[in-house]
Tab-separated table of C-alpha atoms in Angstrom:
chain	number	residue	atom	x	y	z
A	1	MET	CA	2.915	-24.507	12.394
A	2	ALA	CA	6.637	-26.486	11.319
A	3	SER	CA	7.322	-25.558	8.379
A	4	LEU	CA	6.432	-21.445	9.480
A	5	ILE	CA	9.043	-21.510	12.071
A	6	ILE	CA	11.289	-22.914	9.618
A	7	ILE	CA	10.222	-19.889	6.687
A	8	ILE	CA	11.303	-17.978	10.255
A	9	VAL	CA	14.586	-20.084	10.865
A	10	SER	CA	16.187	-19.809	8.020
A	11	ASN	CA	15.548	-15.734	7.944
A	12	VAL	CA	17.460	-15.163	11.259
A	13	LEU	CA	20.224	-17.840	8.981
A	14	LEU	CA	20.361	-15.322	6.868
A	15	GLN	CA	20.232	-12.255	8.937
A	16	LEU	CA	23.515	-13.643	10.677
A	17	THR	CA	25.736	-14.863	7.064
A	18	PHE	CA	24.888	-11.374	6.361
A	19	PHE	CA	26.411	-9.544	9.109
A	20	SER	CA	28.859	-12.653	10.840
A	21	ILE	CA	31.852	-10.721	8.139
A	22	VAL	CA	31.319	-7.207	9.040
A	23	SER	CA	33.448	-7.034	12.202
A	24	SER	CA	36.608	-7.973	10.617
A	25	SER	CA	35.831	-7.994	6.614
A	26	ASN	CA	37.812	-4.335	6.775
A	27	GLU	CA	41.328	-5.773	8.451
A	28	TYR	CA	40.883	-8.447	5.849
A	29	ALA	CA	40.033	-7.234	3.465
A	30	GLN	CA	43.448	-4.832	3.844
A	31	HIS	CA	44.777	-7.877	4.190
A	32	LEU	CA	44.459	-9.025	1.258
A	33	GLY	CA	45.352	-6.207	0.169
A	34	GLY	CA	42.568	-4.340	0.054
A	35	THR	CA	40.469	-0.977	1.149
A	36	SER	CA	37.894	-0.550	3.771
A	37	THR	CA	35.788	0.793	0.633
A	38	PHE	CA	36.343	-2.521	-0.744
A	39	SER	CA	35.207	-4.459	2.818
A	40	GLY	CA	31.825	-2.273	1.956
A	41	LEU	CA	31.356	-3.373	-1.101
A	42	VAL	CA	32.563	-7.243	0.331
A	43	ILE	CA	29.206	-6.744	2.849
A	44	GLY	CA	26.956	-5.316	0.520
A	45	ILE	CA	27.727	-6.875	-2.864
A	46	PRO	CA	25.433	-10.959	-2.541
A	47	THR	CA	22.713	-8.263	-2.552
A	48	VAL	CA	23.464	-7.442	-5.729
A	49	PHE	CA	23.634	-10.493	-7.411
A	50	SER	CA	20.524	-11.663	-5.193
A	51	GLY	CA	18.323	-9.279	-6.665
A	52	LEU	CA	19.744	-10.488	-10.686
A	53	ALA	CA	19.008	-13.653	-9.390
A	54	LEU	CA	15.142	-13.258	-8.034
A	55	LEU	CA	13.327	-13.446	-11.530
A	56	PRO	CA	14.698	-15.802	-12.907
A	57	LEU	CA	14.065	-18.542	-10.016
A	58	MET	CA	10.995	-16.953	-9.648
A	59	ARG	CA	10.126	-18.609	-13.113
A	60	PHE	CA	10.792	-21.885	-11.299
A	61	ASP	CA	9.693	-21.740	-8.003
A	62	GLN	CA	5.881	-22.977	-9.278
A	63	GLY	CA	4.347	-20.270	-6.983
A	64	GLY	CA	6.099	-22.463	-3.892
A	65	TYR	CA	9.070	-22.173	-1.170
A	66	LYS	CA	10.580	-25.826	-1.383
A	67	ARG	CA	12.438	-24.706	-4.492
A	68	PRO	CA	13.614	-21.464	-3.144
A	69	LEU	CA	15.083	-22.603	0.288
A	70	HIS	CA	17.095	-25.393	-1.403
A	71	PHE	CA	18.442	-23.131	-3.496
A	72	ALA	CA	19.055	-20.138	-0.452
A	73	CYS	CA	20.414	-23.112	1.402
A	74	GLY	CA	22.902	-24.521	-1.494
A	75	SER	CA	24.174	-20.916	-2.094
A	76	ALA	CA	24.678	-19.976	1.888
A	77	CYS	CA	27.020	-23.051	2.308
A	78	LEU	CA	29.453	-23.186	-0.663
A	79	GLY	CA	29.665	-19.436	-0.326
A	80	ASN	CA	30.355	-19.169	2.477
A	81	ILE	CA	32.652	-22.510	2.106
A	82	LEU	CA	34.192	-19.620	-0.489
A	83	TYR	CA	34.859	-16.730	1.509
A	84	GLY	CA	36.771	-19.445	3.823
A	85	LEU	CA	39.341	-20.513	1.139
A	86	ALA	CA	40.701	-17.082	0.475
A	87	TYR	CA	42.592	-16.090	3.071
A	88	ARG	CA	44.187	-20.300	1.974
A	89	ALA	CA	44.385	-19.176	-1.958
A	90	ASP	CA	45.316	-15.229	-0.901
A	91	TRP	CA	43.534	-13.398	-3.382
A	92	LEU	CA	41.703	-10.191	-2.893
A	93	TYR	CA	38.727	-11.018	-5.449
A	94	LEU	CA	37.949	-14.399	-4.012
A	95	ILE	CA	36.380	-12.862	-0.885
A	96	LEU	CA	34.095	-10.631	-2.869
A	97	ILE	CA	32.892	-13.958	-5.130
A	98	GLY	CA	31.690	-16.292	-2.407
A	99	ARG	CA	29.964	-12.822	-1.262
A	100	ILE	CA	28.274	-13.129	-4.503
A	101	VAL	CA	27.485	-16.718	-4.880
A	102	THR	CA	25.628	-16.403	-0.610
A	103	GLY	CA	24.296	-12.471	-2.333
A	104	PHE	CA	22.188	-15.999	-4.289
A	105	ALA	CA	20.548	-17.459	-0.782
A	106	PHE	CA	20.101	-14.378	-0.230
A	107	THR	CA	16.670	-14.354	-2.351
A	108	PHE	CA	15.445	-16.183	-0.042
A	109	TRP	CA	14.702	-12.524	1.905
A	110	MET	CA	11.996	-11.326	-0.934
A	111	TYR	CA	10.164	-15.644	0.015
A	112	CYS	CA	10.908	-15.123	3.421
A	113	LYS	CA	8.054	-11.891	2.968
A	114	ARG	CA	6.063	-13.210	0.914
A	115	TYR	CA	5.582	-16.317	2.808
A	116	CYS	CA	3.932	-13.998	5.489
A	117	SER	CA	1.696	-12.340	3.765
A	118	ASP	CA	0.957	-14.964	1.579
A	119	PRO	CA	-2.984	-15.041	1.744
A	120	ARG	CA	-2.860	-18.589	1.271
A	121	ILE	CA	-1.642	-19.326	4.051
A	122	VAL	CA	-2.161	-15.572	6.420
A	123	GLY	CA	-4.713	-13.299	7.047
A	124	LEU	CA	-5.200	-9.474	7.030
A	125	ARG	CA	-5.060	-9.691	11.038
A	126	ARG	CA	-1.444	-11.906	11.546
A	127	ARG	CA	0.333	-10.148	8.502
A	128	THR	CA	2.736	-7.007	10.390
A	129	THR	CA	2.749	-9.516	13.797
A	130	LEU	CA	4.659	-11.959	11.237
A	131	ALA	CA	6.838	-9.419	10.098
A	132	GLY	CA	7.018	-8.254	13.634
A	133	TRP	CA	8.572	-11.979	13.568
A	134	LEU	CA	11.122	-11.043	10.764
A	135	VAL	CA	12.039	-7.851	12.136
A	136	LEU	CA	12.987	-9.839	15.483
A	137	GLY	CA	15.282	-12.009	13.848
A	138	GLN	CA	16.887	-9.567	11.435
A	139	GLY	CA	17.682	-7.473	15.076
A	140	ILE	CA	19.524	-11.202	16.059
A	141	GLY	CA	20.840	-11.035	13.210
A	142	PHE	CA	22.283	-7.759	13.907
A	143	SER	CA	23.302	-7.507	17.114
A	144	LEU	CA	24.963	-11.122	17.084
A	145	GLY	CA	26.910	-11.603	13.838
A	146	PRO	CA	29.085	-9.027	14.990
A	147	PHE	CA	29.243	-10.437	18.213
A	148	VAL	CA	30.452	-14.048	17.070
A	149	GLY	CA	32.714	-12.162	13.883
A	150	GLY	CA	33.659	-10.352	16.444
A	151	ILE	CA	35.244	-12.549	19.422
A	152	LEU	CA	36.252	-15.265	17.167
A	153	TYR	CA	38.540	-12.888	15.580
A	154	LYS	CA	39.984	-11.659	19.043
A	155	VAL	CA	40.043	-15.991	19.946
A	156	GLY	CA	42.514	-15.884	15.905
A	157	PHE	CA	42.826	-19.406	15.470
A	158	ASP	CA	46.576	-19.742	14.668
A	159	ASN	CA	45.762	-22.164	11.028
A	160	ALA	CA	46.162	-20.426	7.782
A	161	VAL	CA	42.277	-21.823	7.063
A	162	PHE	CA	40.402	-22.002	10.330
A	163	ASN	CA	41.146	-18.208	11.074
A	164	GLY	CA	39.383	-15.208	13.245
A	165	PHE	CA	39.129	-13.700	9.745
A	166	THR	CA	37.722	-16.939	8.140
A	167	SER	CA	35.710	-19.063	11.366
A	168	PRO	CA	32.669	-16.737	11.271
A	169	THR	CA	31.366	-17.580	7.408
A	170	TRP	CA	33.129	-22.177	8.182
A	171	ILE	CA	30.362	-22.087	10.865
A	172	MET	CA	27.518	-20.608	9.191
A	173	ALA	CA	28.220	-23.775	6.633
A	174	LEU	CA	28.475	-26.452	9.224
A	175	ILE	CA	24.926	-24.768	10.195
A	176	TRP	CA	23.280	-24.361	7.210
A	177	VAL	CA	24.184	-28.056	6.190
A	178	ILE	CA	22.646	-29.058	9.100
A	179	PHE	CA	19.757	-26.791	8.903
A	180	TRP	CA	19.846	-28.055	5.068
A	181	VAL	CA	18.386	-31.347	6.398
A	182	PHE	CA	16.051	-29.927	9.052
A	183	VAL	CA	14.801	-29.110	5.894
A	184	ALA	CA	14.169	-31.172	3.988
A	185	VAL	CA	12.762	-33.393	6.765
A	186	PHE	CA	10.286	-31.232	7.490
A	187	TYR	CA	9.542	-28.074	4.910
A	188	GLU	CA	6.287	-29.162	4.381
A	189	ASP	CA	5.402	-26.247	1.283
A	190	VAL	CA	1.711	-24.254	0.586
A	191	PRO	CA	-0.907	-25.705	-1.303
A	192	LYS	CA	-1.197	-24.915	-4.248
A	193	PRO	CA	-4.218	-23.739	-6.351
A	194	ALA	CA	-7.455	-25.668	-7.222
A	195	PRO	CA	-7.009	-25.854	-11.466
A	196	SER	CA	-8.577	-23.619	-13.063
A	197	SER	CA	-12.980	-24.738	-13.203
A	198	SER	CA	-14.046	-23.618	-17.046
A	199	GLN	CA	-11.275	-26.647	-18.959
A	200	ASP	CA	-14.168	-28.897	-17.356
A	201	ILE	CA	-16.367	-30.424	-19.997
A	202	ALA	CA	-20.452	-30.743	-19.045
A	203	LEU	CA	-21.978	-34.153	-20.864
A	204	GLN	CA	-24.903	-33.084	-22.131
A	205	PRO	CA	-28.085	-35.386	-21.934
A	206	MET	CA	-29.051	-37.477	-25.559
A	207	PRO	CA	-32.496	-36.427	-26.929
A	208	ALA	CA	-34.460	-40.752	-27.964
A	209	HIS	CA	-36.895	-39.418	-30.495
A	210	ILE	CA	-38.212	-42.469	-31.320
A	211	SER	CA	-38.948	-42.856	-35.771
A	212	ALA	CA	-41.802	-44.459	-37.173
A	213	ASP	CA	-39.526	-47.956	-38.655
A	214	SER	CA	-37.269	-47.677	-35.022
A	215	ALA	CA	-37.764	-51.634	-34.982
A	216	ASP	CA	-36.681	-51.600	-38.282
A	217	LYS	CA	-33.859	-50.542	-38.407
A	218	ASP	CA	-33.073	-52.400	-34.514
A	219	LYS	CA	-33.317	-55.900	-35.505
A	220	SER	CA	-30.297	-54.574	-38.720
A	221	ASP	CA	-28.572	-53.632	-35.791
A	222	ASP	CA	-28.444	-56.227	-34.211
A	223	GLU	CA	-26.216	-57.983	-36.372
A	224	GLU	CA	-24.113	-55.216	-37.398
A	225	PRO	CA	-20.493	-55.966	-34.989
A	226	THR	CA	-21.061	-53.064	-32.577
A	227	ARG	CA	-19.927	-49.053	-33.740
A	228	VAL	CA	-19.251	-46.820	-31.315
A	229	THR	CA	-20.138	-43.983	-31.511
A	230	ALA	CA	-18.587	-40.215	-30.366
A	231	ALA	CA	-21.076	-38.054	-28.691
A	232	GLN	CA	-21.319	-34.232	-29.635
A	233	VAL	CA	-20.507	-32.891	-26.243
A	234	GLU	CA	-21.050	-29.223	-25.563
A	235	VAL	CA	-17.846	-27.307	-24.335
A	236	PRO	CA	-18.574	-24.029	-22.093
A	237	THR	CA	-16.827	-20.830	-22.971
A	238	ALA	CA	-14.962	-19.839	-20.322
A	239	PRO	CA	-15.993	-17.743	-17.803
A	240	SER	CA	-14.966	-14.315	-18.447
A	241	SER	CA	-11.804	-13.093	-15.902
A	242	PRO	CA	-12.425	-10.736	-13.303
A	243	PRO	CA	-12.255	-7.683	-13.998
A	244	ARG	CA	-8.322	-5.766	-13.652
A	245	HIS	CA	-7.550	-3.991	-10.996
A	246	ARG	CA	-6.490	-0.578	-12.262
A	247	MET	CA	-3.720	1.496	-8.450
A	248	SER	CA	-5.577	4.140	-8.729
A	249	LYS	CA	-2.608	7.705	-7.498
A	250	ALA	CA	-2.967	7.310	-4.637
A	251	GLN	CA	-3.098	3.750	-4.526
A	252	TRP	CA	0.475	4.471	-7.118
A	253	GLY	CA	1.818	6.854	-4.564
A	254	VAL	CA	1.173	4.404	-1.420
A	255	THR	CA	3.302	2.378	-3.152
A	256	ALA	CA	6.248	4.736	-3.647
A	257	THR	CA	6.494	5.539	-0.241
A	258	MET	CA	6.374	1.907	1.723
A	259	CYS	CA	8.995	1.533	-1.254
A	260	TRP	CA	11.134	4.058	-0.571
A	261	PHE	CA	10.893	3.776	3.635
A	262	ALA	CA	12.105	0.092	1.992
A	263	MET	CA	15.508	1.494	1.266
A	264	THR	CA	15.745	3.682	2.897
A	265	CYS	CA	15.803	1.560	6.615
A	266	PHE	CA	18.225	-0.533	4.531
A	267	PHE	CA	19.715	1.897	3.738
A	268	ILE	CA	20.976	3.389	6.556
A	269	LEU	CA	21.033	0.387	9.291
A	270	GLY	CA	23.341	-1.047	5.968
A	271	ALA	CA	25.544	2.458	6.315
A	272	TRP	CA	26.121	2.396	10.316
A	273	GLU	CA	27.052	-1.541	9.571
A	274	ALA	CA	29.570	-0.803	7.404
A	275	ASN	CA	31.468	2.309	9.218
A	276	ILE	CA	30.768	1.566	12.465
A	277	PRO	CA	34.401	-0.511	12.297
A	278	VAL	CA	35.708	1.727	9.596
A	279	PHE	CA	34.764	5.095	11.718
A	280	THR	CA	36.275	3.388	15.017
A	281	SER	CA	39.397	2.138	13.697
A	282	SER	CA	40.428	4.863	11.557
A	283	HIS	CA	42.632	8.390	12.709
A	284	LEU	CA	39.903	11.158	12.854
A	285	ARG	CA	40.363	13.840	14.664
A	286	SER	CA	36.715	13.114	15.718
A	287	ASN	CA	37.746	8.989	16.592
A	288	PRO	CA	39.054	8.649	20.021
A	289	PHE	CA	38.376	4.964	20.118
A	290	HIS	CA	41.041	3.407	18.029
A	291	PHE	CA	38.701	-0.288	18.001
A	292	SER	CA	39.882	-3.605	17.151
A	293	PRO	CA	37.205	-5.353	14.943
A	294	PHE	CA	36.672	-6.960	18.013
A	295	ALA	CA	35.387	-4.118	19.831
A	296	ALA	CA	33.748	-2.383	17.441
A	297	GLY	CA	31.575	-5.663	17.018
A	298	ASN	CA	30.837	-6.113	20.398
A	299	LEU	CA	29.125	-1.755	20.122
A	300	ILE	CA	27.370	-2.749	16.490
A	301	ALA	CA	26.283	-5.805	18.574
A	302	LEU	CA	25.743	-4.329	22.224
A	303	GLY	CA	23.334	-2.010	20.594
A	304	GLY	CA	21.256	-4.679	18.904
A	305	ALA	CA	20.838	-7.020	21.221
A	306	CYS	CA	19.016	-3.498	23.377
A	307	THR	CA	16.833	-3.149	20.750
A	308	MET	CA	15.429	-6.755	21.202
A	309	PRO	CA	13.087	-6.472	24.359
A	310	PHE	CA	10.967	-3.173	22.067
A	311	LEU	CA	11.208	-5.498	18.699
A	312	LEU	CA	9.209	-7.267	20.921
A	313	LEU	CA	7.021	-5.048	22.715
A	314	ASN	CA	6.370	-4.334	18.847
A	315	LEU	CA	5.130	-7.318	18.149
A	316	HIS	CA	2.178	-7.092	20.748
A	317	PHE	CA	1.746	-4.213	19.661
A	318	ALA	CA	1.017	-4.501	16.207
A	319	ARG	CA	-2.122	-6.150	15.939
A	320	ARG	CA	-3.309	-2.593	17.844
A	321	VAL	CA	-1.443	-0.277	16.323
A	322	GLN	CA	-1.864	0.871	12.741
A	323	ASP	CA	0.907	0.882	10.249
A	324	ARG	CA	1.322	3.816	9.420
A	325	HIS	CA	1.701	5.346	13.483
A	326	THR	CA	4.337	2.908	13.825
A	327	LEU	CA	6.236	3.785	10.579
A	328	ALA	CA	5.863	7.094	12.062
A	329	THR	CA	7.213	5.632	15.690
A	330	GLY	CA	9.841	4.440	13.912
A	331	THR	CA	10.912	6.868	12.049
A	332	SER	CA	11.264	9.777	14.384
A	333	ILE	CA	13.400	7.728	16.470
A	334	GLY	CA	15.623	6.385	13.979
A	335	LEU	CA	15.553	10.376	13.077
A	336	ALA	CA	16.876	11.015	16.526
A	337	GLY	CA	19.295	8.701	16.485
A	338	LEU	CA	20.966	10.811	13.347
A	339	LEU	CA	20.951	13.802	14.844
A	340	VAL	CA	22.558	13.143	17.572
A	341	ALA	CA	25.181	11.537	15.434
A	342	LEU	CA	25.342	14.946	13.634
A	343	ALA	CA	25.819	17.458	16.565
A	344	ILE	CA	28.328	14.971	18.270
A	345	LEU	CA	30.895	14.463	15.196
A	346	GLY	CA	30.153	18.622	14.915
A	347	GLU	CA	31.161	19.629	17.532
A	348	GLU	CA	33.932	17.105	17.906
A	349	LYS	CA	32.993	15.648	21.203
A	350	VAL	CA	32.264	11.043	20.343
A	351	ASN	CA	31.857	9.041	23.539
A	352	TYR	CA	31.976	5.967	23.797
A	353	GLY	CA	28.207	6.532	25.842
A	354	SER	CA	27.491	9.090	22.683
A	355	LEU	CA	27.829	6.931	19.975
A	356	PHE	CA	25.368	4.356	21.716
A	357	ILE	CA	22.890	6.248	21.708
A	358	CYS	CA	23.621	7.437	18.187
A	359	TRP	CA	23.516	4.005	17.116
A	360	PHE	CA	20.921	2.176	19.102
A	361	LEU	CA	18.237	4.954	18.335
A	362	VAL	CA	19.079	4.217	14.673
A	363	ALA	CA	18.517	-0.037	14.716
A	364	LEU	CA	15.593	0.499	17.079
A	365	GLY	CA	13.731	3.056	14.791
A	366	PHE	CA	14.270	2.171	11.885
A	367	ASN	CA	14.343	-1.683	12.540
A	368	ILE	CA	10.679	-1.093	13.423
A	369	ALA	CA	10.287	1.439	10.669
A	370	SER	CA	10.970	-1.469	8.596
A	371	THR	CA	7.974	-4.299	9.861
A	372	VAL	CA	5.029	-2.391	8.224
A	373	THR	CA	6.110	-2.218	4.609
A	374	LEU	CA	4.502	-5.030	2.801
A	375	SER	CA	1.941	-5.661	5.689
A	376	LEU	CA	0.858	-2.264	4.762
A	377	LEU	CA	1.189	-2.724	0.777
A	378	SER	CA	-0.423	-6.390	1.067
A	379	LYS	CA	-3.226	-4.851	2.472
A	380	GLN	CA	-4.517	-2.064	0.674
A	381	LEU	CA	-3.598	-4.024	-2.500
A	382	PRO	CA	-5.361	-7.328	-3.733
A	383	GLY	CA	-4.088	-10.903	-2.421
A	384	GLU	CA	-2.728	-12.206	-5.474
A	385	TRP	CA	-0.453	-9.347	-5.536
A	386	ASN	CA	1.243	-10.768	-3.195
A	387	GLY	CA	4.285	-11.247	-5.574
A	388	ARG	CA	4.848	-8.142	-6.934
A	389	ILE	CA	4.301	-6.539	-3.756
A	390	SER	CA	7.523	-8.793	-2.006
A	391	LEU	CA	9.599	-7.570	-5.242
A	392	ALA	CA	9.419	-4.746	-5.289
A	393	ILE	CA	9.947	-4.177	-1.202
A	394	GLN	CA	12.601	-7.060	-1.399
A	395	TYR	CA	13.915	-4.747	-4.874
A	396	SER	CA	14.722	-1.681	-2.340
A	397	ASN	CA	15.622	-4.086	-0.229
A	398	TYR	CA	18.294	-4.844	-1.987
A	399	SER	CA	19.076	-1.172	-3.231
A	400	GLY	CA	19.216	0.711	-0.106
A	401	ARG	CA	21.386	-2.672	1.741
A	402	VAL	CA	23.959	-2.197	-1.345
A	403	THR	CA	24.501	1.702	-1.137
A	404	GLY	CA	24.623	1.592	2.036
A	405	ALA	CA	27.581	-1.091	2.318
A	406	VAL	CA	28.790	1.495	0.559
A	407	TRP	CA	28.729	4.499	1.696
A	408	GLY	CA	29.667	3.168	5.094
A	409	GLY	CA	32.427	1.797	4.457
A	410	ALA	CA	32.890	5.164	2.544
A	411	GLY	CA	32.194	7.541	5.455
A	412	VAL	CA	35.941	8.617	6.409
A	413	LYS	CA	36.668	9.244	2.835
A	414	VAL	CA	33.732	11.316	1.794
A	415	GLY	CA	33.290	12.737	5.580
A	416	MET	CA	31.112	12.226	8.720
A	417	LEU	CA	29.149	14.996	8.031
A	418	SER	CA	28.853	14.518	4.579
A	419	TYR	CA	28.387	10.354	5.013
A	420	VAL	CA	24.941	10.796	8.565
A	421	GLY	CA	23.730	14.025	6.544
A	422	MET	CA	22.944	12.244	3.375
A	423	GLN	CA	20.778	9.982	5.605
A	424	VAL	CA	18.730	12.386	7.455
A	425	ALA	CA	18.219	14.073	4.310
A	426	ILE	CA	17.170	10.212	2.753
A	427	VAL	CA	14.273	10.519	6.368
A	428	GLY	CA	13.875	14.171	5.038
A	429	ILE	CA	11.671	13.459	1.336
A	430	GLY	CA	10.348	9.781	3.440
A	431	GLY	CA	9.440	12.342	5.612
A	432	ILE	CA	7.780	14.347	2.900
A	433	MET	CA	5.918	11.840	1.041
A	434	PHE	CA	4.500	10.030	4.224
A	435	MET	CA	3.311	13.322	4.434
A	436	THR	CA	1.754	13.662	1.838
A	437	LEU	CA	-0.603	10.222	1.682
A	438	TRP	CA	-0.940	10.464	5.489
A	439	LYS	CA	-4.911	9.717	5.510
A	440	GLN	CA	-4.082	7.349	2.227
A	441	LEU	CA	-2.044	5.274	5.122
A	442	LYS	CA	-4.203	4.436	6.564
A	443	ALA	CA	-4.817	-0.219	7.045
A	444	LYS	CA	-6.142	-2.843	9.259
A	445	THR	CA	-3.780	-3.644	12.488
A	446	GLY	CA	-2.972	-6.300	12.999
């Protein structure tokens, strides 16, 4: 139980680390000479390097989670410190370097997902529930992170090292150090798979043939020094390996659909989280706000906080509702938010209430939809494929996070209608895949 709690808490800390700089990154980048697009790159770039580090890390994880967890703790500490030092150094690219190093910590997102669908410790009917806990942590991260970051920006702390821009990362670095101590003391890794029994050697009994002159030989043998002779042992041939699982066309389709939705959810969530501070501080005619990072962080946090009761309800219903129904419900709610956003931007009737409703629907819908992408796939494919499945879903998440953050940062430049329209098109492609494979998406509940 302690190890499971550590995995879930690590996911929350990773989410907080990712989102705590969202509300002030645009102002921070501009203070150091960057642009809003560069700010979006700062938000999204960690996932690129996290994806690059995943495959080498998997060669050294020994099928467990302890090594990647320690690697994540160390990377998070160092990356947050580098981000905080950029203000003192007055070097724009140090915030990018700091986020890149922090990105190595985000490799553990894949291990969190893999842990919650690992057939060695998690049964089929618990996987969606545990995935729901990860999504709940995701909700805590993207609501609490920007809120605290916005408060720290407003307080300011008139200091060249610890100030409104850098204080979120200094605090997160301290939290990661404390958490690292708890990991070292309390975390126990999953049991390693038992060694194959095919290497055991079966000793064969030696037949005793007594010949007529055996008595004469016994006497001469007694006079000779004792010699140990190696008995011939027959080593049984290794049992044939189990037949390789070949994916059917339907399974390939389901895999592609889940990867597409994994990308879609994080593309849209990442785009909105990066765009809200940029749009609400812009000089567009459709923007009546001219928010500070504090106010933008509050808007992001309020939308995220309002999703929490519904994400808790999702945990309750995960054991009773099929994954495909959860995916359909979440995507429909998120799409409704996008369509409302298109309407108010087209009519230039944006106000706090309408923008909040759009963000709330987007945050709620695509967080719920992201619950089932891995759990559904893990229920349809062999348990020994869990590592490959987790990797495929995580790379899809990464691609969505980085492209979404950059797209959100550039939303004002490309035009807000084009910015939202692209998201609607991506959801539409997923909807076609989803409806085509509706029957094949059926899986056990839980």
